[in-house]
XYZ file of C-alpha atoms in Angstrom:
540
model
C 71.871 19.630 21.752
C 73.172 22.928 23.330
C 71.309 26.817 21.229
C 75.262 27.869 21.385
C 77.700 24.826 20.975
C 80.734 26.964 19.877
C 80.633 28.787 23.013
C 80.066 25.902 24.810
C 83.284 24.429 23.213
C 85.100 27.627 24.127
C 83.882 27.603 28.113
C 85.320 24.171 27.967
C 88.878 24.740 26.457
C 88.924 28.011 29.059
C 87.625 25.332 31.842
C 91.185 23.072 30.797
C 88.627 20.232 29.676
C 89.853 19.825 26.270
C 92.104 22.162 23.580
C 91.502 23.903 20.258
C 93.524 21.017 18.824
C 91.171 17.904 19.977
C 88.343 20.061 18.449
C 89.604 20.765 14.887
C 90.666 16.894 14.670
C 87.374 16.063 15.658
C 85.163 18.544 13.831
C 87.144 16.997 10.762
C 85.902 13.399 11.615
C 82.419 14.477 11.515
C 79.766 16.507 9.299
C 78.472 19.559 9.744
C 75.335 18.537 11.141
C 77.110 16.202 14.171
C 77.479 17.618 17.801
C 81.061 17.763 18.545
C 79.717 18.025 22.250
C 78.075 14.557 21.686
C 80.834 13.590 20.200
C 83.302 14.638 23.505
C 80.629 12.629 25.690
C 80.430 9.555 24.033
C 83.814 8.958 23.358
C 84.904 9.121 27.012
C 86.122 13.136 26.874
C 83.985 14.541 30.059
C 80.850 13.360 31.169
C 77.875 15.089 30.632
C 77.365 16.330 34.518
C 80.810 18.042 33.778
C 79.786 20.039 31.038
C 75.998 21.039 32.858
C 78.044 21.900 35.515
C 80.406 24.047 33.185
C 77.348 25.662 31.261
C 76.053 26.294 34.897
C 78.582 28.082 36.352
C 79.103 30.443 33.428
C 75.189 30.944 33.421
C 74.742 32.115 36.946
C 72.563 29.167 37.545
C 73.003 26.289 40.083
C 73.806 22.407 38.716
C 71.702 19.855 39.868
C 71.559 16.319 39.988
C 68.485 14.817 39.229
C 69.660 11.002 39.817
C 69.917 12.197 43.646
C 66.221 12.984 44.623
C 62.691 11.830 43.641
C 60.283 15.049 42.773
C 56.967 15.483 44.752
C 54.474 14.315 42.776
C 52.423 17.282 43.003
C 54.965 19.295 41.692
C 54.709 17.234 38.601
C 51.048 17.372 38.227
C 51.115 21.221 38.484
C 53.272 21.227 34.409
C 51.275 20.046 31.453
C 53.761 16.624 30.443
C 53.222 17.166 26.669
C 54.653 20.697 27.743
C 57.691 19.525 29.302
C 58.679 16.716 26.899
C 58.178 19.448 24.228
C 60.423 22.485 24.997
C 62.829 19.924 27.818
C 62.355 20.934 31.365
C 61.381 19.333 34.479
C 60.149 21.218 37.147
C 61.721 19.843 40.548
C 60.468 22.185 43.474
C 58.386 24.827 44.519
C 59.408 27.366 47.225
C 56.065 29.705 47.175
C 57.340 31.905 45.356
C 58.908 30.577 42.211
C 58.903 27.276 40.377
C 62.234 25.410 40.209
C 62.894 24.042 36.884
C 65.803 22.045 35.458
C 66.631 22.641 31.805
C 70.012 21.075 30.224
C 70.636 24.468 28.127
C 71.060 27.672 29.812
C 71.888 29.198 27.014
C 68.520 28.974 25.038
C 67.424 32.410 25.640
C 64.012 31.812 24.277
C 63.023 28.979 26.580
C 64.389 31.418 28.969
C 62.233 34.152 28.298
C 59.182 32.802 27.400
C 58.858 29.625 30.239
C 57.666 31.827 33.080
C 54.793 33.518 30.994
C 53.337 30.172 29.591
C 53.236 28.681 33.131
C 51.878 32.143 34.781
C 54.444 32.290 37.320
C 58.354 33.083 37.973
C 60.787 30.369 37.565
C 64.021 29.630 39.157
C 66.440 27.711 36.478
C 68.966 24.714 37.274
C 70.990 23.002 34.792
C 71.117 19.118 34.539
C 72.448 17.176 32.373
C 70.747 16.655 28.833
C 71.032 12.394 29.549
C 69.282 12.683 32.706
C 67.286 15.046 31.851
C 65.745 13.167 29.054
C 65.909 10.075 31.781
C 63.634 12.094 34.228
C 61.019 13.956 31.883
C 60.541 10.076 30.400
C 59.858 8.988 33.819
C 57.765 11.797 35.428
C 55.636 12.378 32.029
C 55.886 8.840 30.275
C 53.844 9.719 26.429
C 50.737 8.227 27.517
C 49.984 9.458 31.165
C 46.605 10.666 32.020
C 47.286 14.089 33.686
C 45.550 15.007 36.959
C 42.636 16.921 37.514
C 44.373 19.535 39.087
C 47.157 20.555 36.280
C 46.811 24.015 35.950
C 46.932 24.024 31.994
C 43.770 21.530 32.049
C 41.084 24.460 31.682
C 43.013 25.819 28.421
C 43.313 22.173 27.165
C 39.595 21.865 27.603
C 38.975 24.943 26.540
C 41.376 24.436 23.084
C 39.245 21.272 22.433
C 36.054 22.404 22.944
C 36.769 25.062 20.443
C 37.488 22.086 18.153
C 34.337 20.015 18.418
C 32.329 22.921 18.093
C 34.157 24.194 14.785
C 33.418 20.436 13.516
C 29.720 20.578 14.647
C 29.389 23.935 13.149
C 30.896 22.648 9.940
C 33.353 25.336 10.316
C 36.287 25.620 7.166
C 38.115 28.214 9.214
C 38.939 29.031 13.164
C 40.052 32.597 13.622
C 41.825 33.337 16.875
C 41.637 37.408 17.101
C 43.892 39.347 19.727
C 41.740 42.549 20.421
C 42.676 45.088 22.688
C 40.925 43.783 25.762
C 39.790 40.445 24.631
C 40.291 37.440 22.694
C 37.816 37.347 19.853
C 36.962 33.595 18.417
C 35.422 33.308 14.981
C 34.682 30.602 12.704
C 33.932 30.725 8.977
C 30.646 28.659 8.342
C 29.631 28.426 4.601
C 31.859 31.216 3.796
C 30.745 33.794 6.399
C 32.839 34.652 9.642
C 30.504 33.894 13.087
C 31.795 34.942 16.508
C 31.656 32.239 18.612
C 32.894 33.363 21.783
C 35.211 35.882 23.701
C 37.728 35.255 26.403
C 39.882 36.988 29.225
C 42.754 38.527 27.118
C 45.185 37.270 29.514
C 44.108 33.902 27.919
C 46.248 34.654 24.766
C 49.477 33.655 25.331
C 48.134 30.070 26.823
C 45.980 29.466 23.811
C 48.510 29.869 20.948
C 51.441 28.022 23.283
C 49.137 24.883 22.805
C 48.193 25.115 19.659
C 51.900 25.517 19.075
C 52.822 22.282 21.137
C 49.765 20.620 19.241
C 51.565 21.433 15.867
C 54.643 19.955 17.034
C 56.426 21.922 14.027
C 56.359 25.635 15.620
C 58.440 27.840 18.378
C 56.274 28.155 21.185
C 59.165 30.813 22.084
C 58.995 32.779 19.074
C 56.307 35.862 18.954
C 58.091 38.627 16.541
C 57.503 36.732 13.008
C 54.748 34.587 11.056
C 54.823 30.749 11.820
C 52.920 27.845 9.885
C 51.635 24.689 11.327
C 49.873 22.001 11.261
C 48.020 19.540 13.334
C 45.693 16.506 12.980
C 43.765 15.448 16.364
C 40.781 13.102 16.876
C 37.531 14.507 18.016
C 35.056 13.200 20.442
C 32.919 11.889 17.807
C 35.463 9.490 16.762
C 36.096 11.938 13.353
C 40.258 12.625 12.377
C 40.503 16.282 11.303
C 43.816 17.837 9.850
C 44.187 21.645 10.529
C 46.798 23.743 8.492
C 48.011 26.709 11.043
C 49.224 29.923 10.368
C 50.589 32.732 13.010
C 50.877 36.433 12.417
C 52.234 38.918 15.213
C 49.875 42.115 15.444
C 49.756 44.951 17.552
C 47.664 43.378 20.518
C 49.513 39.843 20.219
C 49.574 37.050 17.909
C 46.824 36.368 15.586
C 46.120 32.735 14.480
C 43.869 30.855 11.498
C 43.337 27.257 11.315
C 41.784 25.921 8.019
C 40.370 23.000 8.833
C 41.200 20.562 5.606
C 37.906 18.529 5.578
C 38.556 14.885 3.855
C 35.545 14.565 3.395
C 36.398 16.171 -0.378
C 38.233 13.565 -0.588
C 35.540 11.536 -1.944
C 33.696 14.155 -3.580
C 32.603 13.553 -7.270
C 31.277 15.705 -9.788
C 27.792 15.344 -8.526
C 28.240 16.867 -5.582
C 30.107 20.430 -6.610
C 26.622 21.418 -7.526
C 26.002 20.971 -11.063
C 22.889 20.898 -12.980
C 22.457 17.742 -15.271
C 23.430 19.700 -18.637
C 26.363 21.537 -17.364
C 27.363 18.233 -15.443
C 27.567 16.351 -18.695
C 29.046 19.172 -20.418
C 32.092 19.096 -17.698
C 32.075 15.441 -17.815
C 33.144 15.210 -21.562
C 35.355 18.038 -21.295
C 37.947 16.906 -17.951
C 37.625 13.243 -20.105
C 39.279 14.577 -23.215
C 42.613 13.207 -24.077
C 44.591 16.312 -24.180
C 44.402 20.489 -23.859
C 44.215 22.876 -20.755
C 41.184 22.728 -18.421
C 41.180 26.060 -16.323
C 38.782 26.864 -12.958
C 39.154 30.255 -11.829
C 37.765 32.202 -9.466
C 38.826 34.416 -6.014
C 40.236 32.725 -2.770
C 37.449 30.870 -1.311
C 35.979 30.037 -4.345
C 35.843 26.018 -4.434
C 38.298 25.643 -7.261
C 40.530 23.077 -5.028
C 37.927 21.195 -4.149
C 36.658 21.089 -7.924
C 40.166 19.990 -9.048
C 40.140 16.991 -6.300
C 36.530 15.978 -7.829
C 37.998 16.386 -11.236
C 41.166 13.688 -10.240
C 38.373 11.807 -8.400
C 36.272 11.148 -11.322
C 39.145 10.519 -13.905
C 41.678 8.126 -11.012
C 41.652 4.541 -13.055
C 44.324 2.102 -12.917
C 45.408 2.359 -16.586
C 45.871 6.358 -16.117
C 48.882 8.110 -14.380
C 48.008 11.007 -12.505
C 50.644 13.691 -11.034
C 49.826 16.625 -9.186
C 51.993 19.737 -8.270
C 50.524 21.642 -4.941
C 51.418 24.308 -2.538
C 50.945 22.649 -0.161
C 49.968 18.944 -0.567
C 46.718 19.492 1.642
C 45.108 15.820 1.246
C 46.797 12.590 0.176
C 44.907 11.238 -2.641
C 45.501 7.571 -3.301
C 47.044 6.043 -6.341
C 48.281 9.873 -7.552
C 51.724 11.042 -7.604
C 51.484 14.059 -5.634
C 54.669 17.035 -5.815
C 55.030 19.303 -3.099
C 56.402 22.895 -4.236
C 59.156 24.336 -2.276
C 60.485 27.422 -3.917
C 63.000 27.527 -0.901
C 64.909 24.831 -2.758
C 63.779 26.036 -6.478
C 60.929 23.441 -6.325
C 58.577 25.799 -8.506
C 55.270 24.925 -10.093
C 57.415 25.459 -13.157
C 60.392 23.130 -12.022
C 58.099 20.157 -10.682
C 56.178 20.400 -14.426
C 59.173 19.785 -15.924
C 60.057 16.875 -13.926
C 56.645 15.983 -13.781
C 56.932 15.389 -17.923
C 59.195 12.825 -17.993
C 57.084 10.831 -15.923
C 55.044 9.921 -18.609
C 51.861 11.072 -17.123
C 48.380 11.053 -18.494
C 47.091 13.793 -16.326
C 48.718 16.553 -15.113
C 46.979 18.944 -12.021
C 48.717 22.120 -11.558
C 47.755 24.192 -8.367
C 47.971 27.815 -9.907
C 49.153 29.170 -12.639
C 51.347 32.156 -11.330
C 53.626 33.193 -14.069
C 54.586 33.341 -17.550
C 57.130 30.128 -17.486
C 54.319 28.200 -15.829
C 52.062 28.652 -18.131
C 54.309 27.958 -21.157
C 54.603 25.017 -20.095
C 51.209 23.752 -18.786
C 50.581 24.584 -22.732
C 53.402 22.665 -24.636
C 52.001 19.918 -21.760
C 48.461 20.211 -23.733
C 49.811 20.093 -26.846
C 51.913 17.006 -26.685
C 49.115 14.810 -25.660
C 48.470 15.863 -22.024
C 45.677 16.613 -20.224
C 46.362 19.639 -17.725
C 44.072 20.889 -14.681
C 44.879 23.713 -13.509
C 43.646 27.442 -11.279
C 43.924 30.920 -12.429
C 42.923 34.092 -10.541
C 40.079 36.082 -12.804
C 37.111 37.043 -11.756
C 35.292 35.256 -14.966
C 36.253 32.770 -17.466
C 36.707 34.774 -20.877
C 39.169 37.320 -18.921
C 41.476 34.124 -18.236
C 42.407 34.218 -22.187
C 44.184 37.747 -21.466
C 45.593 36.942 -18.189
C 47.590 34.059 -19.938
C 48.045 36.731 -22.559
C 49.450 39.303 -20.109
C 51.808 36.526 -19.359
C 53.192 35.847 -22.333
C 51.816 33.082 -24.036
C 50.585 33.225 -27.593
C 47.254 33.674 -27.867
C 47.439 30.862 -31.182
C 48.897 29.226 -28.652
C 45.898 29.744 -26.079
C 43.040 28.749 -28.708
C 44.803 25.309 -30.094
C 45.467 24.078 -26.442
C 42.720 25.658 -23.817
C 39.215 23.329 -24.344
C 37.750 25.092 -21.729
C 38.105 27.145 -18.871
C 35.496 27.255 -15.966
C 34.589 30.349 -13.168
C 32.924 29.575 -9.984
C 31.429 30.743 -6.964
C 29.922 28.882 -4.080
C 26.503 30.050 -2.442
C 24.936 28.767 0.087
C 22.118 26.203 -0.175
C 18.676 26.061 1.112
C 17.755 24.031 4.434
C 15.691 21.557 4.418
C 13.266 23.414 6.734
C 12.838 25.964 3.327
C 9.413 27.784 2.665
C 7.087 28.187 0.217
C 7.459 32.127 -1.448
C 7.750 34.040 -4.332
C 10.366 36.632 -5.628
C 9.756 40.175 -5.078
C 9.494 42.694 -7.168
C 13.263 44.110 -6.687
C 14.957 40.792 -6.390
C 13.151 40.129 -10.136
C 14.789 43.567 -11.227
C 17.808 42.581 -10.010
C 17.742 39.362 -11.155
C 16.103 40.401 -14.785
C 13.161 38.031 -13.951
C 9.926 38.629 -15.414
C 7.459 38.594 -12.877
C 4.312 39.984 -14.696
C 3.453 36.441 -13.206
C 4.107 35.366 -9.883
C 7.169 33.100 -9.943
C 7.139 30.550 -6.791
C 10.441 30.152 -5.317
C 11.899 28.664 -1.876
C 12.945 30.963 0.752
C 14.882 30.362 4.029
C 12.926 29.035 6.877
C 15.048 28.281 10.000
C 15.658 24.822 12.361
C 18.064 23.267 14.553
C 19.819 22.033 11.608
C 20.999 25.028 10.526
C 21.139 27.147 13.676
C 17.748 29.179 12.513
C 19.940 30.699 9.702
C 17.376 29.107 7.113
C 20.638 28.211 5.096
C 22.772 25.032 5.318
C 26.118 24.042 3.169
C 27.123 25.542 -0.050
C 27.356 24.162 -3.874
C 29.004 26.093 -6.577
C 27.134 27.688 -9.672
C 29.385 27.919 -12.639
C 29.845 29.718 -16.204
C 31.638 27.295 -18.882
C 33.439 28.738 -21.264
C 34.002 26.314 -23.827
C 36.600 27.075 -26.807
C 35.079 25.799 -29.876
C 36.093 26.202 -33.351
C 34.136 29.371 -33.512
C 35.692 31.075 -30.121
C 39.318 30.356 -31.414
C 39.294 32.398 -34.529
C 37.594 35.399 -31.500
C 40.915 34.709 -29.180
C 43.177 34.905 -31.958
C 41.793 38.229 -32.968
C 43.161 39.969 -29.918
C 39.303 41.025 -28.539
C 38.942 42.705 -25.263
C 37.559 40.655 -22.212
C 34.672 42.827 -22.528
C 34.325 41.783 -26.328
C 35.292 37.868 -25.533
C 32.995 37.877 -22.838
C 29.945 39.602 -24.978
C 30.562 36.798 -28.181
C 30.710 33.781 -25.955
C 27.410 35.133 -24.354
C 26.094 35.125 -27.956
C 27.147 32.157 -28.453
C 25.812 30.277 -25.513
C 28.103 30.548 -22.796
C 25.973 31.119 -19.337
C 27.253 33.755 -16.572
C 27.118 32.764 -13.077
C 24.376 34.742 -12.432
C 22.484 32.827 -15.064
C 23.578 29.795 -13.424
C 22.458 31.137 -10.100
C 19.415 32.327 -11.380
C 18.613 28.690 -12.742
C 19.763 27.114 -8.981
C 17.389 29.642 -7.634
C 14.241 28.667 -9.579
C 15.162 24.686 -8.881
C 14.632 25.673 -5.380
C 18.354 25.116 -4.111
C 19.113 28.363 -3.328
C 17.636 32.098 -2.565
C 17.271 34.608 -5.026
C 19.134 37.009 -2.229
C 22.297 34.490 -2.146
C 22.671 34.615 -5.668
C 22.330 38.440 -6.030
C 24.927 38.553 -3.078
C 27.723 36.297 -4.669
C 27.189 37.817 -8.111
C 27.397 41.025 -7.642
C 30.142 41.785 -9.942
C 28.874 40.012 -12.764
C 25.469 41.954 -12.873
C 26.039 43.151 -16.492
């Protein structure tokens, strides 16, 4: 109710109101969590415009009485209602010079500070009481009222969702909101690569994060100094529900936001769609189907192994299989899965929630990283006691996974009886439909170790409205499979180098992304230049 309720208390024993003795008998009635000031109210103490009009006189600010006077209606229409129902104030007058608000806590210093900036003008503070308070702000701004044309916040609210429906038409996974120096910068991330969309006024700033900060409903419009996460879910002019997870860092010119925009539609994805060709499809198919053992994707940030774990619990979701999941965060709701949010706040680790997770009896287990040695452990005894467990690692290719779990310290007998496989991916982006006939050229063939001592055809990017002229539209994944057979456990247990792992499984069949890429490439679903670019590192 009140930022400061023990000095509150104390104003009101100094005002004669009540004693130290009436508090401690109530505070012993209630729990920690109960307003003792509540508490005073309700139960026929004071009345609530006695203790706004305490709080008032020991802030310096006037009391007011909003049950005695009807506010001009243009004064409400100049405040965005969401606003006011949102940080509690009602603005009552307007003498040219400041805006008169009524708050019920004068001692919330934030809403102090940080009111006037967000409505771009000085304010002039009265205390009411929090009852009719509430009373008024439910009357003035009732939750479904159509603002006017002429509130003031209108032209960032129009310009906040127009930023939205274009990210969605763009197909955008990411909004970046950049404070520069004299501007604000807007990017979005469109299959993978950052696009500056526009540039506003930096004076525009502080506007734009206050209402994506309202829109979250979860973050301090009032608090600047340190990081924040969101998150907000809206419906777009098409009729299409987006979810948006939003995250807040202070920097030198102001505070910098991203929004990942959590697209459902991988919801539905199956394995089909992550970009597979037919063998490697079937090949991944009878692998996530097997009873029991460790299936690993791995790959940088950005990579698609999220969405390839969702396809994975999409393809294997029956009725006679339990499925439990342990995520950080739960992004998507998937139905008829158990899903476990991690909170290492509370000691809700990835390694807690597995334990739990086990006696649940589950068929399938999906683990969202594998971070640390304890993890890892037991993701393993999970695979070896009749689980199957899906799971993320950070390595740059598959083969270098076996000595990251080493570096951990698991076993590496224990690695070769449970692992069955572990998978690296990329994602490139895919040729338009608008593509063009054309052949490689001599350097991408060098680069790509293509013979070419015959022309080889291939696609290359045209350019349409689809895909904004870029020639390039959506992205698939190419993949290297890294399957442990009998033959590749008896090379894990005898402690090879990556380098060395990586070499044998080549010998033994195992494709590199490049080789993946290169295959994707001479299908005609991709450009030899894409797949040079996203392979770079694994040129050798």
């Amino acid at each position: 109710m009140y930022s400061n309720e023990n000095y509150l208390l104390d104003l009101l024993v100094e005002a004669g109101a009540v004693d130290f003795g009436t508090l401690d008998a109530i505070r012993e009635q209630l729990s920690p969590m109960d307003s003792v000031v509540e508490y005073l109210i309700n139960n026929g103490y004071m009345t609530g415009d006695y203790i706004a009009q305490v709080a008032a006189v020991n802030s310096g600010m006037e009391f007011v009485d909003l049950t005695q006077f009807e506010v001009d209606p243009s004064i409400i229409a100049s405040v965005n209602g969401e606003i006011a129902r949102r940080v509690g104030f009602l603005p009552i007058g307007d003498d040219g010079f400041s805006l008169q608000v009524a708050i019920s806590d004068p001692f919330a210093m934030e809403t102090l500070d940080s009111l006037p900036q967000f409505l771009g003008r000085d304010v002039a503070f009265f205390v009411a009481s929090e009852a009719e308070l509430q009373k008024a702000i439910a009357k003035y701004y009732p939750e479904k009222k159509t603002y006017a044309k002429g509130d003031t916040e209108s032209p960032i609210i129009d310009l906040v969702d127009t930023m939205f429906n274009d990210a969605h038409t763009m197909r955008a996974s990411d909004i970046h909101i950049e404070p520069m120096e004299d501007r604000v910068r807007i990017r979005f991330r469109v299959d993978g690569r950052l696009v500056e969309v526009a540039n506003h006024p930096k004076k525009l700033l502080g506007p734009i994060v206050a209402r994506l900060k309202v829109m979250s409903t979860t973050m301090s419009i009032a608090e600047k100094r340190v990081p924040q996460d969101g998150r907000i879910e809206l419906d777009l002019k098409d009729g299409s529900h987006i979810d948006l997870r939003v995250s807040t860092v202070p920097t030198n010119h102001g505070e910098s936001v991203v929004m990942r925009i959590l697209d459902k539609s991988a919801l539905a994805l199956g394995l089909p769609q992550l970009g597979f060709l037919t063998d490697d499809e079937a090949t991944f198919d009878r692998l996530v189907t097997l009873p029991d053992g460790v299936i690993l994707v791995t790959g940088p940030t950005g990579s698609g192994k999220t969405t390839t774990l969702y396809a994975c619990l999409n393809h294997l979701n029956r009725p006679d299989k339990k499925i439990i999941t342990a995520e950080d965060p739960v992004e998507y709701e998937l139905s008829g899965i158990n899903q476990v949010m991690i909170r290492t706040e509370i000691g809700m680790t990835f390694a807690a929630a597995l334990r739990a997770m086990l006696r649940q009896a589950p068929n399938i287990i999906m683990i969202g990283e594998i971070r640390d040695g304890e993890t890892a452990a037991i993701a393993i005894q999970a695979a070896m006691t009749g689980h199957l467990v899906l799971s993320t690692l950070h390595t740059n290719d598959a083969p270098s996974s076996v000595a990251r779990l080493a570096d951990m310290g698991v076993d590496r007998f224990l690695i070769a009886s449970a692992v069955r496989a572990i998978m690296a991916q990329r994602l490139c982006r895919c040729l338009c439909s608008c593509k063009l006939d054309g052949q490689l050229t001599p350097k991408q063939a060098a680069t790509l170790g293509i013979d070419i001592s015959r022309p080889v055809k291939v696609p290359r990017p045209g350019g349409c409205d689809k895909c904004r002229g870029k020639g390039m539209k959506g992205r698939m994944g190419i993949f290297e499979i890294f399957q442990v057979t009998d033959d590749v456990r008896g090379l894990i247990n005898s402690d090879l180098t990556s380098a060395q792992l990586r070499k044998r499984a080549r010998e033994l069949g195992m494709r590199t992304l490049r080789e993946d890429g290169i295959r994707k490439v001479l299908a005609g679903r991709t450009s030899a230049d894409e797949v040079i670019r996203v392979t770079t590192g694994d040129a050798s």
